[in-house]
Coordinates of C-alpha atoms and ligand atoms in Angstrom, one line a residue:
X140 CA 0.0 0.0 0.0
X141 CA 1.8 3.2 -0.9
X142 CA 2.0 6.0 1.6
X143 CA 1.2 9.2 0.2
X144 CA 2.3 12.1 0.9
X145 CA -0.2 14.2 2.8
X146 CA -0.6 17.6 1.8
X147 CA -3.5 20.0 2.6
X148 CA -4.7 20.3 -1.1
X149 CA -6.4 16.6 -1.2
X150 CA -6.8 16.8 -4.7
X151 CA -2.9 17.0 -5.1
X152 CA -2.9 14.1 -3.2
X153 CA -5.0 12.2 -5.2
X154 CA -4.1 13.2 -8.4
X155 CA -1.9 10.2 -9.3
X156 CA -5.0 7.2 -8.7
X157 CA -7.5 5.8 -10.9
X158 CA -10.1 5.6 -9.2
X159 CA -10.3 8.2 -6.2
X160 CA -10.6 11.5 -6.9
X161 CA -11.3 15.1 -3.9
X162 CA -14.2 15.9 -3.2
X163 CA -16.2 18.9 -1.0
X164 CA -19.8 19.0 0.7
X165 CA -20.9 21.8 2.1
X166 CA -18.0 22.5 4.7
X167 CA -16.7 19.1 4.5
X168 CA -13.7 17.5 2.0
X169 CA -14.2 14.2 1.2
X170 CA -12.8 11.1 -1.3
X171 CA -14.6 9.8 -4.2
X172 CA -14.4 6.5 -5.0
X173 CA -15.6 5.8 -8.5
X174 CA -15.0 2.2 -10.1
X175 CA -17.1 0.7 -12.5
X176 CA -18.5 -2.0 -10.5
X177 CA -18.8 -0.2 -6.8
X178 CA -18.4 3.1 -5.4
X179 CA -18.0 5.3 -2.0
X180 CA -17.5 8.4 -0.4
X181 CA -15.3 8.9 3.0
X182 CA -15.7 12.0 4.3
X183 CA -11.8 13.2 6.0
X184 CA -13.7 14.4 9.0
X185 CA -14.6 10.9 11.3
X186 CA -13.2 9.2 8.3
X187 CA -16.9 8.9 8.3
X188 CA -18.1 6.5 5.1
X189 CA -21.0 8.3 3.9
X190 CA -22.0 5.8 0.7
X191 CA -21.3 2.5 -0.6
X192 CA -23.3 1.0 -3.9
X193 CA -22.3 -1.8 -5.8
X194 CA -23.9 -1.7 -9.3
X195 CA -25.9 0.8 -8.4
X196 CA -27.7 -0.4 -5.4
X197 CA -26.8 1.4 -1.9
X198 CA -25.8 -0.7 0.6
X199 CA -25.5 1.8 3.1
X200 CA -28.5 4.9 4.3
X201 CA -27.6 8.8 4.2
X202 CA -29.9 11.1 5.4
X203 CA -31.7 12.8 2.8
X204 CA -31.5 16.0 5.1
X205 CA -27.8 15.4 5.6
X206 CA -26.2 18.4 7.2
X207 CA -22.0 19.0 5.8
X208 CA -20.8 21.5 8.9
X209 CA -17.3 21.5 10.7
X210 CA -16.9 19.2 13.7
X211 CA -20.9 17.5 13.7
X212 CA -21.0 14.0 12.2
X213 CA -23.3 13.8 9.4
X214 CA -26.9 11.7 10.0
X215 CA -25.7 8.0 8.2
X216 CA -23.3 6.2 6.6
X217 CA -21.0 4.3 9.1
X218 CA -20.0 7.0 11.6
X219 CA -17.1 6.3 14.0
X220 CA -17.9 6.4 17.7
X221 CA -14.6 6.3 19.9
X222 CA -13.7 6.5 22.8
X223 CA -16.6 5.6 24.4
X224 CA -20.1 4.7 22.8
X225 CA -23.3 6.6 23.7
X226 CA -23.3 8.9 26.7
X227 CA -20.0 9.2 28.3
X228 CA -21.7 8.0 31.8
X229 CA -23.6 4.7 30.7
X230 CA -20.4 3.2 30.0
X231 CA -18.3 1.1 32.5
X232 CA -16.5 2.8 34.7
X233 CA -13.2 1.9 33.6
X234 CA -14.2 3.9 30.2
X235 CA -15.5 6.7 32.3
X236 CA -12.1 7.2 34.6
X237 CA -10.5 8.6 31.4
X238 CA -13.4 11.0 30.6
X239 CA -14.5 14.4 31.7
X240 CA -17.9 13.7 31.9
X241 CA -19.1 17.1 31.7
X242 CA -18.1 17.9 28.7
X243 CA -18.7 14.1 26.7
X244 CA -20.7 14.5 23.8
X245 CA -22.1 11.4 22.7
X246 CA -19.7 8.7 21.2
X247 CA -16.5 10.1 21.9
X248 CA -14.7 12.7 19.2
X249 CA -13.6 10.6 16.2
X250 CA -16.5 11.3 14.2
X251 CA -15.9 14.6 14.4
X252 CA -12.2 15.4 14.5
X253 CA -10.5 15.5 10.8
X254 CA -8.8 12.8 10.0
X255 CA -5.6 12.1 7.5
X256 CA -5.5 9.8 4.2
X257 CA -2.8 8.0 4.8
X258 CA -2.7 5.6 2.3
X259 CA -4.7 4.3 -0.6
X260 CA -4.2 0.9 -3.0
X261 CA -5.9 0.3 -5.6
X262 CA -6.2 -3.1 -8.1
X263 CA -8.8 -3.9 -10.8
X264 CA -11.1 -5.0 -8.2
X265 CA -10.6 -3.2 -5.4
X266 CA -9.7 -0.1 -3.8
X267 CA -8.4 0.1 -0.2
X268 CA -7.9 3.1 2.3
X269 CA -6.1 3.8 5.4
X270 CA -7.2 7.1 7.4
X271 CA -5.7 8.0 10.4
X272 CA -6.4 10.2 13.6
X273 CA -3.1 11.1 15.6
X274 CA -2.8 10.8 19.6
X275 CA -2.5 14.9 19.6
X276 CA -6.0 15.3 18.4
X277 CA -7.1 13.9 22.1
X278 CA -5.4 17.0 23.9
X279 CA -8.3 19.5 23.3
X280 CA -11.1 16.6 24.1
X281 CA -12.5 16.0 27.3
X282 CA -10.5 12.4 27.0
X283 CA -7.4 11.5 29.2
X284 CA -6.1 8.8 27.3
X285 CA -3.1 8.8 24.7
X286 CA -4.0 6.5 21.4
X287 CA -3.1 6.4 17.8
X288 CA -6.4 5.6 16.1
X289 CA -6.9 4.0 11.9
X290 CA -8.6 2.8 10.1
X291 CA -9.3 0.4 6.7
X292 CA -11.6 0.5 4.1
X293 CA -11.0 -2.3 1.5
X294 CA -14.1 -1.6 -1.5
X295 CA -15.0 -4.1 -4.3
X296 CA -17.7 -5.5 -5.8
X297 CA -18.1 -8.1 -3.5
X298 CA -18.6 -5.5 -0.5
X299 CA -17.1 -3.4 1.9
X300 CA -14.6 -4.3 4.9
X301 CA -13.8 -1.4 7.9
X302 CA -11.0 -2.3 10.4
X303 CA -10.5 0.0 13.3
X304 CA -7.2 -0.2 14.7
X305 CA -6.3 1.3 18.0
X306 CA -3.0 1.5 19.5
X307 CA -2.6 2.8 23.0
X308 CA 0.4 5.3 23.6
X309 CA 2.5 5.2 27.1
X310 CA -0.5 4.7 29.5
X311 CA -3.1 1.8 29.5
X312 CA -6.6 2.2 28.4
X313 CA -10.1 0.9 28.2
X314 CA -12.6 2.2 25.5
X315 CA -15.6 1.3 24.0
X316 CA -16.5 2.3 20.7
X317 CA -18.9 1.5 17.6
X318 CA -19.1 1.2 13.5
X319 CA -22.3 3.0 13.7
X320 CA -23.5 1.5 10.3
X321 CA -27.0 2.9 9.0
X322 CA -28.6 0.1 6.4
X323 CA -31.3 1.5 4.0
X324 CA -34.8 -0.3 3.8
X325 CA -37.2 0.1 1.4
X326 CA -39.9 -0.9 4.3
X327 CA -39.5 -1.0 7.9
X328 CA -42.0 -3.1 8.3
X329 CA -40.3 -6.1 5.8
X330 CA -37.2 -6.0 7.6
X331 CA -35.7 -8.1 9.9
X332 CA -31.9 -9.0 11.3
X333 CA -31.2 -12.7 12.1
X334 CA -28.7 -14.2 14.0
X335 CA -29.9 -13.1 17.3
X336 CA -32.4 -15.3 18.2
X337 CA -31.8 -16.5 21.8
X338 CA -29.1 -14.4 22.5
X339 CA -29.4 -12.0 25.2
X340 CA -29.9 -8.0 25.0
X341 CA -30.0 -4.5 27.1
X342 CA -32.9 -2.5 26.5
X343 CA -32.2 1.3 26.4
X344 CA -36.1 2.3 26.5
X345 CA -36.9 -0.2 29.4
X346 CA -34.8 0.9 32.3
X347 CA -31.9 -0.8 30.3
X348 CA -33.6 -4.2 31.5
X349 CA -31.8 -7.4 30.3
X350 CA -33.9 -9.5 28.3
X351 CA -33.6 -12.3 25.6
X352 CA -34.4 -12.0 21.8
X353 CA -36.8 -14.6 20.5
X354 CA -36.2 -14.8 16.8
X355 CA -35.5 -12.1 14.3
X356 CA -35.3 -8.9 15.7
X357 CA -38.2 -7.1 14.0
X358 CA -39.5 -3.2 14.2
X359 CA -42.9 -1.9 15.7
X360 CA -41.7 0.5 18.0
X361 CA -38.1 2.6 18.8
X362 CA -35.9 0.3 19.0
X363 CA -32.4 0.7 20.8
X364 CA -30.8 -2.5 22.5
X365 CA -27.3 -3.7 23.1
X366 CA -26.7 -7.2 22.1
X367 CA -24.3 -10.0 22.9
X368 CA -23.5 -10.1 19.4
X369 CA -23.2 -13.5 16.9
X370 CA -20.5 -13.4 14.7
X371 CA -21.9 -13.0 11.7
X372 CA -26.0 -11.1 11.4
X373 CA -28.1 -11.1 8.3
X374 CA -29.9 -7.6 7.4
X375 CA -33.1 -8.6 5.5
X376 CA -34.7 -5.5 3.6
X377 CA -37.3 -6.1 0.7
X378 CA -34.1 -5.3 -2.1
X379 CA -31.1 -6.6 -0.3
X380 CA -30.0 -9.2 2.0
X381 CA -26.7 -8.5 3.6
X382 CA -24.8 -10.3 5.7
X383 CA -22.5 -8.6 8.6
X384 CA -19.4 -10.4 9.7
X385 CA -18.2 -8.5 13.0
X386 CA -15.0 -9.8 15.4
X387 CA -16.3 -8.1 18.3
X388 CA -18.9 -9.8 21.1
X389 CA -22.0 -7.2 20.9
X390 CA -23.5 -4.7 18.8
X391 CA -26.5 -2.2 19.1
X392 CA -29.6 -2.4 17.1
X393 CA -31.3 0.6 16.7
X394 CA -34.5 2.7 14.9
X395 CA -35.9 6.1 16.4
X396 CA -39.5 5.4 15.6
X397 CA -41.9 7.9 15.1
X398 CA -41.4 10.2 18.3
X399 CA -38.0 10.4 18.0
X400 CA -37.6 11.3 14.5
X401 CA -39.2 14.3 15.3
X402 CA -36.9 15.3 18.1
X403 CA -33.5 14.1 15.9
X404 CA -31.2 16.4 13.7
X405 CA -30.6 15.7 10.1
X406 CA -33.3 13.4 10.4
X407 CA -36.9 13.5 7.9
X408 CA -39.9 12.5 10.5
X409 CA -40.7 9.9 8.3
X410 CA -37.2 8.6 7.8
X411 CA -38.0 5.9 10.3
X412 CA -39.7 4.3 7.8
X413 CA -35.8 3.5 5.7
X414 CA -33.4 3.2 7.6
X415 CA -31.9 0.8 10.4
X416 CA -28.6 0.6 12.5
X417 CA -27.1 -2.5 13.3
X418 CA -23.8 -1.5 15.0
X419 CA -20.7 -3.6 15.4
X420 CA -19.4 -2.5 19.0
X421 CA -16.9 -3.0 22.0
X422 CA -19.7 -2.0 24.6
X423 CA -20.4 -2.8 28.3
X424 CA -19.2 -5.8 29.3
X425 CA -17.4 -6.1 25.6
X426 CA -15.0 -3.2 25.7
X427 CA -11.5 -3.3 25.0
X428 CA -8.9 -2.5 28.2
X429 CA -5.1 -1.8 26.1
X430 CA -1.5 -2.3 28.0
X431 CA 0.6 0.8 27.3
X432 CA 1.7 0.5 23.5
X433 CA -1.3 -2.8 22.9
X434 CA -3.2 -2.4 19.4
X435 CA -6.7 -3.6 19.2
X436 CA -8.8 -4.1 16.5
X437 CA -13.0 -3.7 15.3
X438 CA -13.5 -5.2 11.7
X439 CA -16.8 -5.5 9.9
X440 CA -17.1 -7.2 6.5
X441 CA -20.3 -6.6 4.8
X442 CA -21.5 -8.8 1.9
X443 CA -24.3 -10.1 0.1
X444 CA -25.9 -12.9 2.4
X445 CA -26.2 -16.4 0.5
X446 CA -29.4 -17.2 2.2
Ligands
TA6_189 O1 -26.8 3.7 18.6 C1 -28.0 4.1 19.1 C2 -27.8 5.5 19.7 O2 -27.0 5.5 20.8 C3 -29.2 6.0 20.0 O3 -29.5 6.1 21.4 C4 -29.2 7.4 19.3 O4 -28.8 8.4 20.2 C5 -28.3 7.1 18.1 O5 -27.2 6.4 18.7 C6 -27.8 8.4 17.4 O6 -27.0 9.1 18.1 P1 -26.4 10.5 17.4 O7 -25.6 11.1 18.5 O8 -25.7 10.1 16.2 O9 -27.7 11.3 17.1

């Protein structure tokens, strides 16, 4: 993989490939990935994928009332949430220790913070990137821990894989963190995600309850639960079945519903109605606790499920 030499004018930098070319929305530069058989775009800020469509058909949901503004993720895509997931004080208190909680927006500061291209390689059949988000961006955030954070995109036709690597600097450290992925639907109410059945799950709307999942999970209400995760979870819309191969123990399932599409930015009131989240995660009693200099890392492989 060649390393390029980072310079602020990205389309300098990506003047020599094929396929990847600069790009700018609203206040945001981002990378276009256009092949003839797939294509993306990765936002530098959060390193945030924001599309992904093989032959046309998106695998992943933007918001159609997608904001582009300095330092506030956008609404979709895959959205990276590190180092901590959710609210700074749900998590365990290992992840808390390192956080000022008064000031902890919700899942951590990567998504947020501008991230460098670091590498790109590309073949016929696929194009893969490397972003990464230096240990000094963590002095201004309300986080007391010292990492070096990257992260992989390899694109074909066949799919999409993200691997999150996190190296901890001189001091030890325990995070928790997310691939906050947004699927589109064509129907709410014809999708399901298998895999779960039997396994057990937090519920965020009920007091954060444990309770069990009996079959698919389906959607008639808001939905937001933390799961011990299966390896490998199928995403059944009306258009696609994709399945999501993740190497971490639990992942969050969530949809706002009606009421809470009302109350959520970038966000149509009826946008309930296509879109879903199944996040791959290190949460709760899954997170990741790093010896001084330790690398850890998230992967998700998405591809088209054979059954
Ligand atoms: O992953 C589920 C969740 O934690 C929900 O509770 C909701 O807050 C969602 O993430 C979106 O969070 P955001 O900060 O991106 O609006």
């Amino acid at each position: 993989m060649s390393n390029l030499e980072y310079t602020s004018e990205l389309s300098q930098c990506l003047a020599p490939y094929r396929f990847c070319s600069a790009i700018t929305r609203g206040e945001l530069e981002g990378i276009n990935v256009t092949h003839a058989d797939f294509s993306a775009v990765i936002l530098l800020q959060g390193a945030q994928l924001l599309e992904f469509t093989v032959a046309g058909q998106p695998w992943i949901w933007l918001s159609e009332t997608a904001e582009y503004k300095k330092g506030a993720a956008v609404r979709g895509g895959i959205p990276i949430c590190w180092p901590w997931f959710g609210d700074a004080d749900k998590n365990p208190v290992a992840v808390q220790s390192m956080i000022d909680l008064a000031n902890a927006p919700a899942h951590g500061f990567a998504r947020s913070q501008d991230w460098q291209i670091n590498a790109i390689s590309e073949h016929d059949d696929r194009v893969e990137l490397t972003f990464i988000l230096n240990s000094d961006v963590s002095q201004n955030t309300p986080w007391q821990g010292d990492a070096n954070l990257s992260v992989t995109f390899t694109l074909s036709a066949t799919g999409l894989t993200l691997a999150l690597t996190t190296i901890a600097g001189s001091q030890p450290l325990t995070i928790s963190q997310a691939l906050h992925t947004y699927f589109p639907t064509e129907d709410i109410f014809q999708t399901r995600v298998s895999g779960f059945d039997g396994l057990s799950y937090i519920d965020a709307l009920d007091g954060w309850a444990n309770k069990t999942q009996q079959g698919d999970i389906i959607f008639s209400a808001e939905t937001d639960r933390i799961y011990a995760a299966p390896a490998k979870q199928t995403i059944h819309t009306p258009k696609l079945r994709l399945c999501l191969a993740c190497n971490s123990a639990s992942a969050v399932v969530w949809n706002p519903w009606i009421e809470k599409s009302t109350r959520l930015s970038q966000f149509a009131d009826d946008a309930w109605q296509r879109m879903l989240c199944v996040e791959s995660a290190n949460v709760m009693d899954d997170v990741v606790t790093l010896k001084a200099g330790e690398r850890s890392t998230l992967t998700l492989a998405l591809t088209i499920a054979d059954e």
